[in-house]
Every structure is written in structure tokens, then in C-alpha cells.
Amino acid sequence: MTNTEMMTKFPHLGQASDKHLTHEPPDFRHEDWKYTHFPQFQQYKIQLPSALSQDDRTPLSVPKIPLGDDTWIVVVKNGVIQPNLSQLPDPSSGISIRSLTEADVQHSEESGLPFGALAMKHGHYFSQWAMAQHAAGLFIDVKKDVVAQKPLLIQTINEITEAKQVLPCHHVVRLAPHSSLTLSEILEGDGAGMSLSVYEIHVGIGANLKHNQLQLWANSQECIQQVLVAQERESQYAHFAYCSGGKKVRNQLTVSQEGQMAHTELTGLVLPGRNEHLDNQTLMRHISPNCSSRQRYRSLVGHEGTSVFNGKVYVDPAAQKTDAYQHHASLLMHESAVSNAKPELEIYADDVKCSHGATTGMLDAGEVHYMRSRGLSEIQARLMLQEAFVRDLLESLPVESLRSWCLNHCVERLHDLNRLTD
Amino acid sequence: MLLEIENLRASIEGKEILKGINLNIPSGEVHAIMGPNGSGKSTLSSIIAGKDGYDISGSIRLDGQEILDWEPEIRSRAGIFLAFQYPVELPGVGLSSFLRACVNERRKYLGEPELDASAFLALMREKAAMVELSQELIRRPVNQGFSGGEKKRNEIFQMAMLEPRMAILDETDSGLDIDALRIVAEGVNKLRHAQRSMLVITHYQRLLEYIIPDRVHVLMDGAIVMSGDRTLALTLEEKGYDWIRAEQEVSS
Amino acid sequence: MAQSEQELLEQLSERAYPHGFESDIEQEIIPKGLSEETIRFISQRKNEPEWLLQWRLKAYKHWLGLKEPKWPKLTYPPIDYQDISYYAAPKSAPVLNSLDELDPEIKSTYDRLGIPLEEQMMLAGVAVDAVLDSVSVVTTFKEKLAEKGVIFCSISEAVHLYPELVRAYLGTVVPFTDNFFAALNSAVFTDGSFVFIPPGVHCPMELSTYFRINARGTGQFERTLIVASEDSYVSYLEGCTAPKRDENQLHAAVVELVAMDRGEIKYSTVQNWYPGDKDGKGGIYNFVTKRGLCKGVSSKISWTQVETGSAITWKYPSVVLQGDDSRGAFYSVAMTTHLQQADTGTKMIHIGKNTQSRIVSKGISAGRSQNSYRGLVKIRKSAFKARNYSQCDSLLMGNRCGAHTFPYFEIHQPTAIVEHEATTSKIAEDILFYCTQRGLSRESAIAMIVNGYAREVLDHLPMEFAVEARKLLAISLEGSVG
């Protein structure tokens, strides 16, 4: 139903290319939704972004992270930009940030902006559903040759009080040729509803986008997110995901390298705790020659936590000389922890270098013992080893202040997970 | 004349690497080619052996026959052997079955009967002893798990097995310690023969103390800029390649 | 210097399928179609006991409610299950006691396949059960095996001679509810081999079954059951061929293995069903369910397969590691050329403590074929300190084929260690140059490199079959690479 609905609504966007698209929420019989599905989704009610009264600032925990004047900040609460809490870039900076409306999508043809096209082509059921529901969000536009002078931070706070309520969002990020931006996001909230977000990201010729997402959902919240990226030639896209909470989270990252010599770097650190189910899926679409990609994901799964990783590398017949690497490692901290992984290679070109690896295990007892024999307590030893497991991935987070904040958060989280384990 | 190279030019992706090489090697002689890094030494050896991917003009003749349009395996069967600078590993391919197929291809080409298993094994044992290659290595897949020195000895072993007319040794000395170098050089010397010529490509003079060449050629920027007897190697060792550059400038 | 595309295509079309002949044997074939009557007919023709008929009928009823699986990466036109004949048998002597009774035409069929039923197998020390279309035509070395108490006969015979054994194990590893094709097989299976190794017996020779589809318009649905008792060992090999035909023929077999305490089963397959011609016309649709149950402690089951045939392959030989300290292994070489499609792999289900499994899969794709590895490693909560290692490599030859890897890991026990590695590549030019510099032609260099690539798997085959498999790989590749 949704695909048709989206097509009817936005006829200029063409047809969906995914023939597996379902007309109802996909269930466990659908390969991509085997481990994570939302059987009651059809009963969910839509909560459209509602304006927040100007003086209602108390629930906002900004700034949690000491970023200072070195950062542009956009605060978005329940889908609406909060101007007086934000420090938006000056128009002279070459970077514009504004709300995206349905009208933008409706008239994207005239404006020459590709709103909706990626979601139509590669969006899954829920993304297309969100589009069909007039989802609004942000439009971030970086002009040609502009190298952003400061990192940009978007702080998203979703407080959907009731369960089975869903807040759909649609964000578009466009980097014109040879521009460069570091875009970080902190996603958090309270309540019991679901955040459903679609990102359409266009990285122009020779442009460079570093995209960091820190998901700190409360463990009563649900999230479905799809980040759709189209990369032009010689562009670079790096995505860093830190997922540390959520009742049921499904993140999908779909990156298409549409021009030669593009490089993609996907990194993820996933820490599901008690009754948390965190699912990260990647689809790396190598459709042009001479491109490369590198994916590294690690999960540290606590007591009654579940981690799902499904990473696919697709190499089109045209994508000769592709160099693709993917690795997923998962560390189970408790006997009730579950890890489901499905690293896939789908390759149609012969002159390629593709490899993937996956490991699952627990901390090495020998290592723990060795450290204890040097006088550390068992918990100290374990924490130290767990920290080592996550630390070098954190190095991929390019913003120093965010990185140290994230490391602290991670260590605290590990303390919690270990406490629950004992 | 066993090998004649005439005005050989080669380029790859529009970049000219060999700029008109002329070189004659009479039967039974050992010639050395020395030159700094990037002078085109390895390209020359690859092209004689028939490696794909170059734009080539000029002529290479073996026993008076033009070989430039021959496939690499035909050149090999006709007697050209290249000891690789970086021998590749062939996972799972046993060295003895590999060599048996190679030896018999060469024999078929020469109109000789194929070797049966026992004759082949006897030959293999004899030649392996010559380069001190252990039986254990012979049982392994080609070059898999071989040390750098073992790989180089394996190249000389294969050369002994295939009994080529024209052997090219591409930096066989690189990465060898002094003992391995001695073993390899002794093996090569045992294979010197009135009907066999060799082209020894090296960066350093050291190898030429063990394998005494009849002629030494200096290759720079894709051309042979100087030729002489073995004393040229010693002069080069003493004065370095800059000396030749200086000489070149004076003469031009 | 590489051969031109056109030359390659010509060579490609010349690739012969040496087993493509059809034998002129008098056959009894029932009319096409599947219904309760068909099943009653098969059961009656085989003079089966009532319980088996009832089991077949139950399976049939279950099958009616199932849909063909759609998740594999395979595309083929819908199969019309009413357009298949479910029973074909040579008219002469359905059960034989010695080779002298065998129809000379059947015997020559097997001779042409290179499966001599007498001297050579005696020399090789292999006992053979030969299944032609739906029925087992001969089993050799019965007496010699009987001395040790080893039962090796056709499953139809076993139903009569050892009904308790068959009844105790049939459908216990692959129940008819397992999947669409297993249900179909349970309803209509016609023959297959039955092996029982008594406690403490190390089976004195390799046991082997050769399957041959001969009749036109038929499907083959054999069912094999192997039971290794406590402290016993058996090595079993199956080989398969079929005539060259324009039509697609369905093969839906079920193999069940049970290993008791410290019992060990080595199951090897050299599958060379007719793959279809260069345009993808004809060829066998191979939908097979193979599963082993490591029931006892320290039991071992290994699957080794060399797959070069079939137009469509759907096959996941699996091991359920129930007994503590049991071991499962899967070694596979799957080669696809022309328009062949293979979706094959394994499942390792760890239940017992300290269970270990190993997966080595080598895919080779050429022509316009699609070759997928699909494998599941499942570690249940009870599988304390389970261990799995998987290595899945793909080799691509040419730019019109595909190689895919779909491993699934479901880990519910933190003390488990699961490791997986996969690579996809083509044969490097510098490796080919090295070989041609030594005098090998490009084709023989490729054959040698491919064999080297597959070696780790081939080394797990019994010696005489490893030689055969090596040749098969070289022949299958002929002219399809460049």
C-alpha cells in the first residue's frame, strides 16, 4: 500500500527499484527483517511534528556535551527546530539549514533538488511509509567549494509520550561539489513511542561528508531509521554510529557509489543492554568502478540484550576494481546475550577484492586471568578489555570533544552492563 | 647469436619505460644488466618472457626467430626461463605435479618423450640436492610457506629442471643473506653451459662476485648507456650510478 | 593475449557432458501426476507395510499446504508438479541378489558411466548400490558386509527386511514437516540406500551409491538413511549423473544420517547431474535436503561435496550437534558454468556442550552462472563452549557471472567462539603469468590453480574419488574461462 501511496503522492519520483518491497510491514519471513520486525506497526498512530511553545525549555538537556563556540548547533524537538536553543550558521558561511516541508518534495522538480528520489528508489517499507505521511524534517545545504569552518551538531529530542505512536521525519543533506562538512547528531528522547527517520544524503563530486550519529534512546523507545546516501565521483562519506540504547532499534544504511573513485567508511559501535534489541544493517552498493569501502562494526552485548548486524556488499558488473572490506565482531557479556549476524557478499564483477569476516565470542579467560595475576580485580580486568574492544573504533569519530564524551559514556555504559551481568 | 634484442621500446599506460634497447647475447655467455631502481630492468625481463600489458615495438629474436608475438608458454617451451624477482605462491598446487606438467610440456615441444613418474622423481631429487632444497619443500604447494630465500632457491631449482636455453635471473640476489646467496650462485654456476646463456639482472655488484659475467651492461632510464667487461661492475660499485650520469652529461 | 570472447564462446559450447547418453532399458513408468492414488500406487508396487503408506499420505497432506521456498537466490520457471511421473522402474528383476541377474543393458549403463559394478570396485574395495531412476537395481558385496553385521541395501528392501530399524529412524532427522521438498520426497520417495553399522564396527570398505536418472519426464526422489551405532565408522559416497535432455527434470532427495555415541559418518558426494546446455536449456533441478544428527556424545559427521552439475542446486547438508563433544564438518566445492545456478551451503546447529564445527566452502563461478553460499551457524543456549570456524572463498572467472556469500550467525551462548572469513577474487594475472612462463598453457594453468584452490576440500574425499573429482573440475571448466 505505501509504495503505491508514495508513488501517487509524488509521481515525479518514478518507480521503486527494490522488487522485494512489500505492501505491508515486512515480517520475519522477509530476509531483511528476519531478526527484527514490527508486527503491530499497522496499529501505530502518527504523531506529526508539533510546535513547542517558546518557553518550554526545561526538558531539553542541552548542552550535554561541552562543545563551546566551535560548533554550530541545531536543536530539534519532536521534529521542530528550536531557533533560540540553536546556534545556526551565518548565511555567509555557505551552509543553510532550514525546515523541509512536504511542498519541497512536491516541487522538487522545479527546484532541481532531489527530495524523495532516493527514498523512492531504495527506501524500505517504513521509509516510504514515512514519506507518504508528509514527514517533515531538516534540509541542510552546503554550497559548492565550501569547507565548513565548524562542525555541525544536530541534537534531536523526541518525546513521544504514548506507546504505538510514531513520529516520522525526513531529512535531506546535500553537499555541492568539493564542499566538506562534519555533521554530528545526538539522538535521544524519552517516552515510549517510535522515531521513524529517513535521511537522503547527496555527496557531490569531490565532496567530503563525515556523518556521526550517537543514538541514546531510552530503553522504552523504538526507532526505525534509514540513511540513504548517493555519492558522486571522488567523494568521501564516513558514517560513525554509536548505538547505546532503545527497546527495538533498526538502523539501515544504504550507500550508493554513483561515480568512480569514491570511498566509503562505515563504523559502528553497538551496546545493547537489558531488553534492548539493536539492529544495524548496511547495504554498500558498489555500482561504479575503482571505488572502495571499509566497514567495521562491533557489538558488546549485555544481559538480555540482542545485537543484530546485517551487512551487505553488493558489487555491480560495472564496478570493476572494487576494494571492499567488512568486519563484524561481537562480544557477549552474559549467557542471556544474543548476537545475530549476517555479513553478505553479492558480487557480479570479477576484478575485485572483497572480503569479510565475523567473529563472536566472550572475553578471553586467559587474558582476564593474566590481568588478575598482576593484581587487577576481575571487574577491572574485564572493563579494561572491553574498553580496548571499543576504543580503536572510537578513534574513527573525528570530533575530539564528541570522542572523549563518547568514550566516557561508553565506559559508564560498560559499568552498567557489567553490574547487571553480575 | 642466441638472443638478439633490437631497438626494443616499451610503454605502459602511455609512459615509456624502455627507450630503444639493443642487446646481443651469444650462446654460452653470461651477461649482467645493472642499473638503479626504476631504470627498466624488471620490465625488460618481463617483456622477454612475454608478460602482457605493454605497448611494444622493436624486435626480440631467439635463435634468429622473432618471438614478440609468441605466447609466454611458447617462449618458455622454446627455452626462455625467467627466475622471478617476486615468485608468486600457488595455493594448493603441489610443486612436483606443477613441475612435472611444465617439464613434460617442454619435452613435448622439443619432440622428446614425456618423463614417467619414476624418471621424473629421480630428476627432481638430483636437481633439488643441487640447490639444497629439502624434500619437505618439494611436497608443499608451490612457494606456499616458503621463506624469501627458499623461494629464490626454488626458482633456480625450476631452472635446473627445465634446462632452458636462455635464463633470465631478475634480482635473484635481492633479499638473500650471504649463505643463501652462495647456494643460489653455486647452483647457477653449475648450470652454466656452452649451449645456455644467462642474463643476470642485479642492482648490486655483490652477486657478480659469485657469478662471473662475460659482459656487463648498464641500464639507465630505459636505455643501455654503457657496456664493458666485468671490471665495469667494480667501477660502478666504487663510483656509483651518479658517475655514469656525469659521464653521460659530458659526452652529450 | 587472452583468447577472444568469441573463441571462448565457441569452446564453451563444445563442452561436452560425457554422461549425456540415454539407455534403452525397458521401463515401467506410471502416468504423470500426483495424487493420493499415485502414492497408494507407489506404496502398493513396493509392497509396503501400512504404517509407511500412512506416513506417506500424511506427508502428502502436509505438502499440499506448503509453498515452494522463495528465499534462495535462484530463478527458474514454476515447476508443474502434475507434469512429472513419480515412478519409473526397469521392467526386469526389481530385486537382485547377484550381478549375474542384472539386465545387461543396465550393467552397460553403469559401465559407460565408469562405475564398473564388479572387478574395479572390488579392487578399490568399494561396495556399490546402484539406483536407476526410482529403484535400486543392484547392491554389491552384500555378503562380505554381512560378515561384519553391516547392512547395506536399498531402502525398499530394508523396509521389508529390517522394518523396526527403518521405522525407528526414518524421518527422525528430516521430518516431513521440515520443508516443501522434504515433504514431497516423504510422500513419493521410491528408493535409495539404507546403511546400518552395528556397534563397534569399522566398516571394512567404502560404501557407495550411484544415482542415475534415465527415464524421460520423471522425477527422482530417493531417500537415504545411514545409522552409525556406538563406536562405529562408515565412509559413504554418492555419485549422480543423468542423460542430456532438453527438459528440466526434478530431483528432490532426502538424506538422513544418525551417529550414536562416538559413531562417525563421512558422507561424500560427487554431484554431476546434467547441468543443461550453454543456453541453459535442460538440466536437473536439484532440491535436496541432507541432514546429519550427531546424537551421541563425541560423534562425528562430515559432509564433503563436489558439485559441478545440475541447472539449479538448492542444497544445505547440515549437522545437528546434539551430543556433547560432537563434531560436524562441511567441505564443499561448488562450480557453476554456463547458466547454472547454485544456492548451497550448510547449517551447523550446536546444542551439546563443547561441540565443534568447521565449514570450508570454495565456490567457482564461470560463464553466466550464479553461485551462492548460504550457511547458518546456530549456537543454542545449551551449547556451552561451542566452537565454529567458517572459511568461504569465491573465485570468479569472467565478468558475467556472480558469486555471493550469505552466512547467518545466531549466537545465544557467550562462551561460544565463532569465526568466519570470506574472500572473493579472480585468478591474479601475475599467477597466470608465472605458470605460463614455466610452459603451461593458460587453460591448464587455470585448471591447475582451480584444483589447488579446491584442494583443502578434495583432500577430504576418499583417494579414488578425489582423483575423479579433480578430473571433473578440469573438464567442467574446459573452455569456460579466459
Tab-separated table of N, CA, C and O in Angstrom, chain A residues 243-246 269-279 298-308 331 333 337-338 413 417:
chain	number	residue	atom	x	y	z
A	243	CYS	N	25.460	3.260	19.056
A	243	CYS	CA	24.091	2.917	19.437
A	243	CYS	C	24.125	2.350	20.827
A	243	CYS	O	24.641	1.258	21.034
A	244	SER	N	23.593	3.118	21.767
A	244	SER	CA	23.700	2.592	23.113
A	244	SER	C	22.367	2.381	23.794
A	244	SER	O	22.330	2.066	24.964
A	245	GLY	N	21.270	2.529	23.091
A	245	GLY	CA	20.021	2.261	23.785
A	245	GLY	C	18.843	2.173	22.852
A	245	GLY	O	18.930	2.507	21.670
A	246	GLY	N	17.724	1.709	23.403
A	246	GLY	CA	16.497	1.584	22.620
A	246	GLY	C	15.886	0.222	22.837
A	246	GLY	O	16.575	-0.775	22.966
A	269	LEU	N	29.446	1.088	16.619
A	269	LEU	CA	29.680	0.536	17.943
A	269	LEU	C	28.307	0.367	18.580
A	269	LEU	O	27.566	1.329	18.718
A	270	VAL	N	27.973	-0.860	18.945
A	270	VAL	CA	26.608	-1.152	19.358
A	270	VAL	C	26.629	-1.803	20.740
A	270	VAL	O	27.314	-2.805	20.941
A	271	LEU	N	25.885	-1.215	21.680
A	271	LEU	CA	25.935	-1.706	23.058
A	271	LEU	C	24.537	-1.980	23.608
A	271	LEU	O	24.024	-1.203	24.409
A	272	PRO	N	23.907	-3.047	23.213
A	272	PRO	CA	22.569	-3.314	23.740
A	272	PRO	C	22.619	-3.827	25.179
A	272	PRO	O	23.422	-4.693	25.509
A	273	GLY	N	21.770	-3.254	25.992
A	273	GLY	CA	21.670	-3.695	27.373
A	273	GLY	C	20.386	-4.489	27.568
A	273	GLY	O	19.805	-4.992	26.606
A	274	ARG	N	19.942	-4.533	28.797
A	274	ARG	CA	18.809	-5.352	29.163
A	274	ARG	C	17.555	-5.045	28.333
A	274	ARG	O	17.135	-3.897	28.232
A	275	ASN	N	16.981	-6.077	27.763
A	275	ASN	CA	15.770	-5.960	26.945
A	275	ASN	C	15.904	-4.960	25.806
A	275	ASN	O	14.934	-4.349	25.398
A	276	GLU	N	17.108	-4.799	25.354
A	276	GLU	CA	17.291	-3.914	24.214
A	276	GLU	C	17.685	-4.732	22.990
A	276	GLU	O	18.451	-5.682	23.083
A	277	HIS	N	17.124	-4.330	21.879
A	277	HIS	CA	17.330	-5.053	20.633
A	277	HIS	C	17.818	-4.033	19.605
A	277	HIS	O	17.061	-3.179	19.166
A	278	LEU	N	19.106	-4.086	19.289
A	278	LEU	CA	19.679	-3.071	18.403
A	278	LEU	C	20.148	-3.734	17.108
A	278	LEU	O	21.006	-4.603	17.121
A	279	ASP	N	19.549	-3.304	16.031
A	279	ASP	CA	19.802	-3.932	14.727
A	279	ASP	C	20.419	-2.898	13.787
A	279	ASP	O	19.862	-1.832	13.560
A	298	ARG	N	31.253	-3.292	15.698
A	298	ARG	CA	31.467	-4.114	16.889
A	298	ARG	C	30.256	-4.004	17.805
A	298	ARG	O	29.706	-2.932	17.992
A	299	SER	N	29.880	-5.143	18.363
A	299	SER	CA	28.775	-5.148	19.317
A	299	SER	C	29.267	-5.714	20.633
A	299	SER	O	29.991	-6.701	20.659
A	300	LEU	N	28.843	-5.071	21.699
A	300	LEU	CA	29.119	-5.565	23.043
A	300	LEU	C	27.757	-5.788	23.675
A	300	LEU	O	27.031	-4.828	23.918
A	301	VAL	N	27.405	-7.037	23.877
A	301	VAL	CA	26.021	-7.327	24.229
A	301	VAL	C	25.909	-7.720	25.695
A	301	VAL	O	26.543	-8.667	26.152
A	302	GLY	N	25.087	-6.962	26.407
A	302	GLY	CA	24.920	-7.207	27.832
A	302	GLY	C	23.795	-8.184	28.133
A	302	GLY	O	23.174	-8.747	27.228
A	303	HIS	N	23.536	-8.334	29.403
A	303	HIS	CA	22.490	-9.173	29.950
A	303	HIS	C	21.165	-8.953	29.218
A	303	HIS	O	20.666	-7.831	29.149
A	304	GLU	N	20.611	-10.001	28.661
A	304	GLU	CA	19.338	-9.947	27.958
A	304	GLU	C	19.289	-8.895	26.848
A	304	GLU	O	18.242	-8.339	26.535
A	305	GLY	N	20.438	-8.666	26.269
A	305	GLY	CA	20.488	-7.752	25.131
A	305	GLY	C	20.612	-8.543	23.833
A	305	GLY	O	21.052	-9.687	23.840
A	306	THR	N	20.195	-7.923	22.747
A	306	THR	CA	20.312	-8.577	21.445
A	306	THR	C	20.940	-7.610	20.445
A	306	THR	O	20.511	-6.468	20.325
A	307	SER	N	21.944	-8.114	19.760
A	307	SER	CA	22.547	-7.319	18.696
A	307	SER	C	22.318	-8.037	17.377
A	307	SER	O	22.449	-9.247	17.283
A	308	VAL	N	21.935	-7.262	16.379
A	308	VAL	CA	21.769	-7.827	15.045
A	308	VAL	C	22.648	-7.013	14.105
A	308	VAL	O	22.642	-5.782	14.164
A	331	LEU	N	30.960	-9.275	21.087
A	331	LEU	CA	31.427	-9.766	22.378
A	331	LEU	C	30.193	-9.952	23.263
A	331	LEU	O	29.469	-8.999	23.512
A	333	MET	N	28.482	-10.594	26.767
A	333	MET	CA	28.885	-10.404	28.158
A	333	MET	C	28.104	-11.263	29.130
A	333	MET	O	28.422	-11.305	30.307
A	337	ALA	N	22.831	-13.046	26.521
A	337	ALA	CA	23.076	-12.117	25.401
A	337	ALA	C	22.965	-12.872	24.086
A	337	ALA	O	23.305	-14.042	24.000
A	338	VAL	N	22.456	-12.192	23.076
A	338	VAL	CA	22.277	-12.830	21.772
A	338	VAL	C	22.902	-11.967	20.682
A	338	VAL	O	22.753	-10.744	20.688
A	413	ARG	N	28.509	3.112	30.458
A	413	ARG	CA	27.588	2.101	29.944
A	413	ARG	C	28.124	0.692	30.242
A	413	ARG	O	27.393	-0.196	30.651
A	417	LEU	N	26.441	-2.314	32.246
A	417	LEU	CA	26.227	-3.634	31.661
A	417	LEU	C	26.886	-4.717	32.506
A	417	LEU	O	26.340	-5.789	32.705
